[in-house]
Short mmCIF file of C-alpha atoms in Angstrom, two decimals:
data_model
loop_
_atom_site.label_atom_id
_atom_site.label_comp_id
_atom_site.label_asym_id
_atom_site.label_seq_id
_atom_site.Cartn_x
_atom_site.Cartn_y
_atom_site.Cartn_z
CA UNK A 1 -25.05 3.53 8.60
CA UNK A 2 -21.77 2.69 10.24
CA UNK A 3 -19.28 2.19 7.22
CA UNK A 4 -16.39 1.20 9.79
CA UNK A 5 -18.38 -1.64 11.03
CA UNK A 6 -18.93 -3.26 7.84
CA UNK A 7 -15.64 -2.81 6.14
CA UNK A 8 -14.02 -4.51 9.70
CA UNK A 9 -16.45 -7.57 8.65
CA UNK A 10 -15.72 -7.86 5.31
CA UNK A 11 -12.46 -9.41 5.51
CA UNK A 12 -13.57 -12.59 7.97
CA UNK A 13 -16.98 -12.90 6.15
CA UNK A 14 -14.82 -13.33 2.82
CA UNK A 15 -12.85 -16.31 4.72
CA UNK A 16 -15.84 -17.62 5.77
CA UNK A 17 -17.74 -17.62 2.59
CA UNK A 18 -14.11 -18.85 0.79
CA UNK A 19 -13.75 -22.00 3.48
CA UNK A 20 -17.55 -23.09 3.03
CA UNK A 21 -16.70 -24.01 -0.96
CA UNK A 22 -17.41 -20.45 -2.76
CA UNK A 23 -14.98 -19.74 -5.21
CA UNK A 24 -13.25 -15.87 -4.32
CA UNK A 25 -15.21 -14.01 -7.40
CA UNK A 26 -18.47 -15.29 -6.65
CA UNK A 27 -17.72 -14.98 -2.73
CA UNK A 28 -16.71 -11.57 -3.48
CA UNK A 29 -20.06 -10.67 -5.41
CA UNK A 30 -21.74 -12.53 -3.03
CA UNK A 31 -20.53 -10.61 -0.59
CA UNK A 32 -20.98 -7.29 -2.16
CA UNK A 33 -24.50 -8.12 -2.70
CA UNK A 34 -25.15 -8.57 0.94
CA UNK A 35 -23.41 -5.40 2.22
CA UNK A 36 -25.80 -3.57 0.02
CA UNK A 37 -28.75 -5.49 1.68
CA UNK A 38 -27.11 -4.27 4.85
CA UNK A 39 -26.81 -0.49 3.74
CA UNK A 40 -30.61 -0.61 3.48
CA UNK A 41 -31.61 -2.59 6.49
CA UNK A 42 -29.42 -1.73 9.24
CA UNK A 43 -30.37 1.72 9.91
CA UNK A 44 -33.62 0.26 10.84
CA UNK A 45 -32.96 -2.92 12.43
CA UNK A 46 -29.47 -3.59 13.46
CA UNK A 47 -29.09 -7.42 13.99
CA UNK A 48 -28.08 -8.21 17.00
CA UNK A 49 -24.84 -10.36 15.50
CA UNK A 50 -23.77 -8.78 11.82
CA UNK A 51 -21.18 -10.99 11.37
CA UNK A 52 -23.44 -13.94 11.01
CA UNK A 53 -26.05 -11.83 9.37
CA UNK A 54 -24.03 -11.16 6.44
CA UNK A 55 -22.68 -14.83 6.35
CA UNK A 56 -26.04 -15.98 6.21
CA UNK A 57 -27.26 -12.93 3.54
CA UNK A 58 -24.09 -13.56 1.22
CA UNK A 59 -24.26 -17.50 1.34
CA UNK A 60 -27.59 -17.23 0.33
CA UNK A 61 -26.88 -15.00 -2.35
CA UNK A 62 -23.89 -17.31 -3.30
CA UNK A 63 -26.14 -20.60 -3.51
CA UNK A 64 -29.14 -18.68 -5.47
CA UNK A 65 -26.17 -17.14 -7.88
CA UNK A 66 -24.99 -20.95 -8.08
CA UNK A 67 -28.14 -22.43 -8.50
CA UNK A 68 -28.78 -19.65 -11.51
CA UNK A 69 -25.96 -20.48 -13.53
CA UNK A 70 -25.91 -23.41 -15.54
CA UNK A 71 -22.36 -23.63 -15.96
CA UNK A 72 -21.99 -23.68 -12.14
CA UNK A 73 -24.34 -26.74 -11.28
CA UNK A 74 -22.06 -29.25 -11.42
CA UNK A 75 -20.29 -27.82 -8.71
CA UNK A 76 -23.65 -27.71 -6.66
CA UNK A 77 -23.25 -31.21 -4.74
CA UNK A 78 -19.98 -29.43 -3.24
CA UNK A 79 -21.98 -26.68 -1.95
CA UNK A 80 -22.88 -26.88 2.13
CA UNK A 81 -26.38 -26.87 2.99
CA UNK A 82 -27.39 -23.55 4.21
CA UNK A 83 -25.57 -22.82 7.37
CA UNK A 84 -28.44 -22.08 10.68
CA UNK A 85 -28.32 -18.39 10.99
CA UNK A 86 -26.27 -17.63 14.27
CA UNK A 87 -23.03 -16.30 15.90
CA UNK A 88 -19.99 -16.68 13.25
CA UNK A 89 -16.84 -17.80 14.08
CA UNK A 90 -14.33 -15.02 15.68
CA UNK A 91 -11.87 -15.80 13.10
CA UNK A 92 -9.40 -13.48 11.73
CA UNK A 93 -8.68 -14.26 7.93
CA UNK A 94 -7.50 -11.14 6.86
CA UNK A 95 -3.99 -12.36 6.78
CA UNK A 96 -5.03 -15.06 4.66
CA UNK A 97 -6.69 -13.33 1.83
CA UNK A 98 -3.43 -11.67 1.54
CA UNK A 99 -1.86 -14.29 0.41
CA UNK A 100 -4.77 -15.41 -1.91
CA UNK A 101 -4.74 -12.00 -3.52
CA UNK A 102 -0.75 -11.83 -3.70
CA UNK A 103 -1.21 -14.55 -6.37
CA UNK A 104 2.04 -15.35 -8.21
CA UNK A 105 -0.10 -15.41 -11.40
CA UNK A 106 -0.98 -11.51 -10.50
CA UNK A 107 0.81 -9.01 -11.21
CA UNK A 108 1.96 -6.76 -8.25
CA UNK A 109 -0.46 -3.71 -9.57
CA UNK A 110 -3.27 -6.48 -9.75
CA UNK A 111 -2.76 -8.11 -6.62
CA UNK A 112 -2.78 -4.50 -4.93
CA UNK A 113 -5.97 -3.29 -6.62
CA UNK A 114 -7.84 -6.88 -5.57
CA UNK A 115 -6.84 -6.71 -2.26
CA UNK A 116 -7.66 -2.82 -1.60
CA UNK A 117 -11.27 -3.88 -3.22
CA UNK A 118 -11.97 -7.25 -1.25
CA UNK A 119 -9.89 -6.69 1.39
CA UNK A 120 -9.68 -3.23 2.43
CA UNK A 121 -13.27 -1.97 1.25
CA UNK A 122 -12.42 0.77 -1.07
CA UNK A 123 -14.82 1.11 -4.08
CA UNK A 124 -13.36 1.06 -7.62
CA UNK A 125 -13.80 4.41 -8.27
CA UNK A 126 -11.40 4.98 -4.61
CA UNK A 127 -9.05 2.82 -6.20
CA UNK A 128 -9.02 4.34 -9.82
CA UNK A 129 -8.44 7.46 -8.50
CA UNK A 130 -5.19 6.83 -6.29
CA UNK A 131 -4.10 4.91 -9.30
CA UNK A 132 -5.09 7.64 -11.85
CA UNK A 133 -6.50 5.81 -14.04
CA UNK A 134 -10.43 5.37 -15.39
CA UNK A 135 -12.72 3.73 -13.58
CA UNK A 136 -13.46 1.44 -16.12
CA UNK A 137 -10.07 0.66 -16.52
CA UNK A 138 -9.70 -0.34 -12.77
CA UNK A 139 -13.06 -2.35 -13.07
CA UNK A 140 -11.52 -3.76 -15.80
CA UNK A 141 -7.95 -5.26 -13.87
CA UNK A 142 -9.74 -6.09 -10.95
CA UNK A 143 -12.64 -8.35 -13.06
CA UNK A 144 -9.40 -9.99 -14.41
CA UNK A 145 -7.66 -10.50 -11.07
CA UNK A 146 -10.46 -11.88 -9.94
CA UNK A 147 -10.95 -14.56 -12.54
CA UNK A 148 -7.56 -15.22 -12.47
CA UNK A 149 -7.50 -16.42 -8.46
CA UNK A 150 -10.93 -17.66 -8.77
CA UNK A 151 -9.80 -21.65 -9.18
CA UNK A 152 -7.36 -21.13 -6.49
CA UNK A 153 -8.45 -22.90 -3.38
CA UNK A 154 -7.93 -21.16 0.03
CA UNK A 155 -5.33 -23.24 0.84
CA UNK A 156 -3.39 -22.62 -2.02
CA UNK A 157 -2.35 -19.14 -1.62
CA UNK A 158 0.79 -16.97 -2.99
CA UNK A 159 4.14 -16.66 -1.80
CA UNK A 160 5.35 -14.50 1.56
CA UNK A 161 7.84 -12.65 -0.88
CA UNK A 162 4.86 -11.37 -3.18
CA UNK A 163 2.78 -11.07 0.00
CA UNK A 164 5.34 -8.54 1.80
CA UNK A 165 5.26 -6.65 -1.70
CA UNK A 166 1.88 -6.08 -1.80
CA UNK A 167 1.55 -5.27 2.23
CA UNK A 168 4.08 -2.89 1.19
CA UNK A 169 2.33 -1.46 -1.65
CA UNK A 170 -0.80 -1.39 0.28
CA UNK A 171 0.99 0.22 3.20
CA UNK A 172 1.62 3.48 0.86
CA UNK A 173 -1.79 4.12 -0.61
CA UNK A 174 -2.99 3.75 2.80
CA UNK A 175 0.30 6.82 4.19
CA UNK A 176 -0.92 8.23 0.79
CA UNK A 177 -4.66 8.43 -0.47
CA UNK A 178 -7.51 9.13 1.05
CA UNK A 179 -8.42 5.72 3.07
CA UNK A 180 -6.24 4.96 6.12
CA UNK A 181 -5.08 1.63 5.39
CA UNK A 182 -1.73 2.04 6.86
CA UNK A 183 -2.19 0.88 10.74
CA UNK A 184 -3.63 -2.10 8.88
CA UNK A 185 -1.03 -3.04 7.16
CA UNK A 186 1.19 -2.63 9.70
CA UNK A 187 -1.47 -4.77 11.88
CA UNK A 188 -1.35 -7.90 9.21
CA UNK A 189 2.83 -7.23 9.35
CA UNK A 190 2.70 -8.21 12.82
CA UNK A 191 0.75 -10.93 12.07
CA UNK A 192 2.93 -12.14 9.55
CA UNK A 193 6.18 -11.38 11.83
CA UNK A 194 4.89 -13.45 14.77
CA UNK A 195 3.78 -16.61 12.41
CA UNK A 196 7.10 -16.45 9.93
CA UNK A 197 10.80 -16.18 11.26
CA UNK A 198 12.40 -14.30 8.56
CA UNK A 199 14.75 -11.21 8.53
CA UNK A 200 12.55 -9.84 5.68
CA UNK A 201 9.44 -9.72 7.46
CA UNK A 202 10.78 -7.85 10.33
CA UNK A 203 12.82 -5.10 7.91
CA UNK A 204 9.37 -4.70 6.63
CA UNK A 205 7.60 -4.13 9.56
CA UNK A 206 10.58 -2.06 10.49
CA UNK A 207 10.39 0.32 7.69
CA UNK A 208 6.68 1.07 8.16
CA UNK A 209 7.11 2.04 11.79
CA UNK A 210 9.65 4.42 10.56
CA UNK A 211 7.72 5.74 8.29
CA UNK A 212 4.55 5.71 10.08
CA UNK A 213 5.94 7.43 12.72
CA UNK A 214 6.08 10.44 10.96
CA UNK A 215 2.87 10.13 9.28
CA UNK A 216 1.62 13.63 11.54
CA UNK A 217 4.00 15.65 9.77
CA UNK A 218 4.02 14.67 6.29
CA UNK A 219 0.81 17.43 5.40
CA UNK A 220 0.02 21.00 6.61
CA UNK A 221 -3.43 21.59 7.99
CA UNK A 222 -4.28 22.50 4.54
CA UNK A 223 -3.21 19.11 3.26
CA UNK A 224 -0.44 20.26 0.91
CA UNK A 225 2.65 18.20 1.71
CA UNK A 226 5.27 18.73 3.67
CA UNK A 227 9.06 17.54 2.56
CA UNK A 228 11.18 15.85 4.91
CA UNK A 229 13.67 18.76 5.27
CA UNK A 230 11.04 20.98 6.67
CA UNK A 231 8.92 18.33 9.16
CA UNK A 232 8.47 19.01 12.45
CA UNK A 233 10.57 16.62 14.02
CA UNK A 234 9.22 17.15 17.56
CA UNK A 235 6.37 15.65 16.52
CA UNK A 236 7.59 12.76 15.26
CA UNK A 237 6.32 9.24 17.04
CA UNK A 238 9.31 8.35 18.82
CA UNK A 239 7.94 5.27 20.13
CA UNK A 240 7.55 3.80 16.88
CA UNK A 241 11.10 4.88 15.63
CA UNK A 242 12.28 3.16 18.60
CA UNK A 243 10.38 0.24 17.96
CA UNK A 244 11.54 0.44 14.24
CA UNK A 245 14.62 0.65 14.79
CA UNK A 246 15.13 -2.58 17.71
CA UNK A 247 13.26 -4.96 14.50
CA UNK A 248 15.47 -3.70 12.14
CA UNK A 249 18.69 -3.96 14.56
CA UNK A 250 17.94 -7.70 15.33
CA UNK A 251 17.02 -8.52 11.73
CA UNK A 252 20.22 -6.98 10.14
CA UNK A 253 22.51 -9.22 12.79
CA UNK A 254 21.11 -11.95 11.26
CA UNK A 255 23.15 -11.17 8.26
CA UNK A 256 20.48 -12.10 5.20
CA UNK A 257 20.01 -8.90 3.97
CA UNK A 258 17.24 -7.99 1.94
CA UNK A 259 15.49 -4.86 0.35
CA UNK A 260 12.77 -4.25 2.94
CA UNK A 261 16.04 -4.08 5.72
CA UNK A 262 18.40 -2.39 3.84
CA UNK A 263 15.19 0.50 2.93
CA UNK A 264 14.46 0.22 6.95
CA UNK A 265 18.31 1.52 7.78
CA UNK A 266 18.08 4.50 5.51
CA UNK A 267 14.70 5.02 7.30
CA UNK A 268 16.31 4.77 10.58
CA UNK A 269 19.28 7.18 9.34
CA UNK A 270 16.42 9.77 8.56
CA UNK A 271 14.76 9.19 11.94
CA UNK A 272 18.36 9.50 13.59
CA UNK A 273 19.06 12.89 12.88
CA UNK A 274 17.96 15.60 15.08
CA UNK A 275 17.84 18.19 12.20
CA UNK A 276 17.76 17.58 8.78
CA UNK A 277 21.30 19.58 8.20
CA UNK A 278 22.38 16.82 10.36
CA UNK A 279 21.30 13.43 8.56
CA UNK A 280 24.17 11.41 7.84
CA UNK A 281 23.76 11.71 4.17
CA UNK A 282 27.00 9.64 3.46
CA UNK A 283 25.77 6.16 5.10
CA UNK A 284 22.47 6.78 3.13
CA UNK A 285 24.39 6.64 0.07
CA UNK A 286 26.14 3.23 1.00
CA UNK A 287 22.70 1.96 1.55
CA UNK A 288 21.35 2.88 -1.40
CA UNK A 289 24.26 1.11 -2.97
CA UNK A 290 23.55 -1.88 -1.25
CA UNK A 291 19.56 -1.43 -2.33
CA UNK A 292 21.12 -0.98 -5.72
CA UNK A 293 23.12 -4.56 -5.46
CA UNK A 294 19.88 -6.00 -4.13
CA UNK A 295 17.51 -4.51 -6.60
CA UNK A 296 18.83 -3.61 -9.64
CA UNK A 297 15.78 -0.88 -9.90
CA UNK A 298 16.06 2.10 -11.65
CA UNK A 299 13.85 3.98 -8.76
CA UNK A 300 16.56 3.01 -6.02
CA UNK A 301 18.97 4.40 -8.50
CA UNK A 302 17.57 7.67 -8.90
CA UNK A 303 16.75 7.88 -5.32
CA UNK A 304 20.25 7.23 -4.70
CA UNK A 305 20.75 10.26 -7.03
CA UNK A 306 19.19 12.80 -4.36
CA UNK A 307 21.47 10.83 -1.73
CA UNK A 308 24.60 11.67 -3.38
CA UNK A 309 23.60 15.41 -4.33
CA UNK A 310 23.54 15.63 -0.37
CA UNK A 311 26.61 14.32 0.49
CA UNK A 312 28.82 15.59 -2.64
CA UNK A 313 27.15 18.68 -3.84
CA UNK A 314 24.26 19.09 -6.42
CA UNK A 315 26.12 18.76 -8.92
CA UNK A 316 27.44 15.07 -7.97
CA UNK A 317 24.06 14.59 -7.73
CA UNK A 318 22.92 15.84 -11.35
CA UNK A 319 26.16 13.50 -12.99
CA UNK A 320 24.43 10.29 -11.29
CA UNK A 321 21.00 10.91 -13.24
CA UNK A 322 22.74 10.91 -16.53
CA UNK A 323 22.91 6.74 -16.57
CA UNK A 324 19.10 7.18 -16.00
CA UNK A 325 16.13 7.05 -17.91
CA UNK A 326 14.50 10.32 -18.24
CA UNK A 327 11.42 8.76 -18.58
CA UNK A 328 11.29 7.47 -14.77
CA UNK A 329 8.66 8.28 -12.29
CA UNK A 330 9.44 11.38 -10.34
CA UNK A 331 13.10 11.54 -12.32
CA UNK A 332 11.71 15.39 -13.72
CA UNK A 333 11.09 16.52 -9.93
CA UNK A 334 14.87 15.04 -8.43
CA UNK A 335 16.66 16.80 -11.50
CA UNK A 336 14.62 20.14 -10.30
CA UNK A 337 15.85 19.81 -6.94
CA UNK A 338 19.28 19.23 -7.86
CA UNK A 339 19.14 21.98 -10.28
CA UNK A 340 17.51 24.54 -8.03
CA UNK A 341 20.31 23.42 -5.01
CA UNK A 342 23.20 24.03 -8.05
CA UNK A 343 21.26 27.83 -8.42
CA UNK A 344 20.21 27.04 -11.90
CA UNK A 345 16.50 28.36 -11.04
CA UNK A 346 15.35 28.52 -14.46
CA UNK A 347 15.73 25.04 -15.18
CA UNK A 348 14.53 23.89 -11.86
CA UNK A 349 11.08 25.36 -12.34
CA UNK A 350 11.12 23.90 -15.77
CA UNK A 351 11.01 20.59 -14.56
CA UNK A 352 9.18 21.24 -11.71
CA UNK A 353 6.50 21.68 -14.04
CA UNK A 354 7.00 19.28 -16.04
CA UNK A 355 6.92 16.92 -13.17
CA UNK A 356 3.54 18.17 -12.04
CA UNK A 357 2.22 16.98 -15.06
CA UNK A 358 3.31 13.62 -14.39
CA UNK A 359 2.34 13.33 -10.61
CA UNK A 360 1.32 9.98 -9.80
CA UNK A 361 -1.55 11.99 -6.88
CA UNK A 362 -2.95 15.19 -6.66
CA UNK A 363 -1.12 15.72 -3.06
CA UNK A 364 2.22 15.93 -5.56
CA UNK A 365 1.12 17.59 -8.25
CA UNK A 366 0.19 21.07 -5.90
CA UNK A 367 3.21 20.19 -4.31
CA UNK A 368 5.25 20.44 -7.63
CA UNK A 369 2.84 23.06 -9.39
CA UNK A 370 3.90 25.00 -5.68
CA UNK A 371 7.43 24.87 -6.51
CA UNK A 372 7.85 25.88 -9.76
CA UNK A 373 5.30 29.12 -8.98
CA UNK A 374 7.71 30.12 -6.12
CA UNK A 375 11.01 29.26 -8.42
CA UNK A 376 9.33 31.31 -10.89
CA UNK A 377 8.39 34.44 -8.75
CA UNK A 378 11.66 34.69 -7.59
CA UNK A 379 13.34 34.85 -10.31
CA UNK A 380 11.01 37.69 -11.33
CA UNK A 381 12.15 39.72 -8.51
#
């Protein structure tokens, strides 16, 4: 069964089914339904055009679903008459159910788990587990999200602004988990560059080049991770920085700065540096202060923490964390850095610890749980 196929189909057969009058929940089930049927007939008899075969499966499932419920049948004189099975329009909507899953009524964790289940494909249990979280509890969010954009009509769709966040957010668990769903975000991104003038859109696209580009270094062959510092730089795409980094140039002229730009040029400063004893830790810092006058986040804050340890010495570094809450994501693993750069190694693989426990993946965790075990054996020496 080709897996690949189908989950390139589901997006446009989701439009489709959307356009023709089915609400996204029941087009959704409807949908599901049909990819099953597919699982278990394909292998046998491949139609010779699955696009319109599962158009034709799911509406069908849609109108008997319909047709079941009794609190649906006054919506049945909107419903189409069964479409004539046959080729299905070569229509792209991918883009589009972006923007109905980026809902304004969503939040951003909801509109990221809807669109990485009717969108990208992943099963709930996929999603739970990048999120951490039960699977019931994931079933749970996306059953809401989907009853919350169900009376939403295709043409009413979200925002660009909550739309970027969620590419963005969809762009990491793709460089992240266990489904590649980076190169389509960064597909979509392009979309959304050549339909919508706006600086924003291109410092987004910008930053996920740069970051994208290098994706080949970020894990060992054994799939522990690799930190920045210690990447292979050879290796990196340099294609794509370059690419990055003309976007982000001829966005940032434009002088409407925004996070996704000013995240792109510390990127950029990253990709700049030949060696990582060379990175122009100084300018980083003056972008995270501008990220910090954009944002107001805490997580730009304590990122802007490591930044300054850098440029002014661990200990510079430690005295910016104290204005920050302990309680932050990933605020345990900075302070062990800093800590372990200042020679305090007994502290550092505290907290490495610690932040293993907290690890928002299992990549980070034996990353963390690494780090503390080689603090620890050293200072056993």
């Amino acid at each position: 069964m080709n897996e690949a196929l189908l989950r390139s189909l589901t997006p446009s057969v989701l439009g489709i089914l959307v356009r023709r009058g089915a609400d996204f929940a029941a087009a959704e089930d409807a949908l599901q339904d049909a990819l099953v049927e597919a699982v278990r007939v394909w292998p046998a008899d491949l139609p010779r055009d699955p696009k319109g075969w599962l158009v034709t499966v799911a509406w069908r499932r849609f109108l008997d679903a319909t047709r079941a419920d009794a609190a649906r049948r006054r919506r049945e004189d909107r419903i189409d008459e069964e479409p004539v099975p046959g080729p299905a329009p070569a229509v792209d909507d991918t883009l589009q159910l972006y923007f109905l899953c980026a809902h304004p009524s969503l939040t951003p964790s909801s509109a990221v788990a809807l669109t990485l289940r009717a969108v990208g494909g992943l099963t709930t249990r996929q999603i739970a587990r990048a999120y951490l979280v039960p699977e019931a509890t994931m079933a749970q969010r996306i059953s809401r999200a989907k009853r919350t954009v169900s009376g939403v009509r295709f043409d009413q769709p979200g925002d660009v602004a909550t739309v970027l966040r969620v590419l963005y957010l969809v762009f990491n668990e793709g460089y992240l988990g266990d489904v590649d769903l980076a190169a389509e975000a960064i597909r979509l991104t392009r979309q959304l560059a050549a339909a919508i003038d706006h600086p924003e859109v291109a410092g987004l696209l910008a930053l996920m080049l740069l970051h994208h580009a290098r994706r080949a270094t970020r894990t060992a062959p054994d799939g522990s991770l690799v930190p920045l510092a210690e990447q292979d730089r050879s290796r990196w795409d340099t294609e794509s920085i370059a690419e990055g980094v003309e976007i982000l140039q001829a966005a940032l002229v434009r002088d409407r700065l925004g996070e996704f730009q000013a995240q792109a040029a510390i990127a950029a400063l990253h990709a700049d540096a030949p060696a990582a004893e060379e990175t122009d830790w100084v300018q980083i810092v003056e972008w995270y202060d501008e990220l910090a006058r954009l944002t107001d986040s805490p997580v730009v804050r304590l990122n802007r923490a490591v930044a300054v340890g850098e440029a002014d010495g661990p200990r510079a570094g430690l005295a910016a964390l104290v204005a920050l809450d302990d309680s932050l994501p990933r605020h345990a693993a900075v302070a062990a850095y800093l800590y372990e750069r200042d020679g305090d190694l007994a502290t550092a693989a505290r907290l490495y610890a610690e932040a293993a426990q907290k690890a928002p993946n299992l990549a980070e965790r034996d990353h963390l749980t690494r780090q503390a075990a080689r603090l620890n054996a050293r200072r056993c020496r």
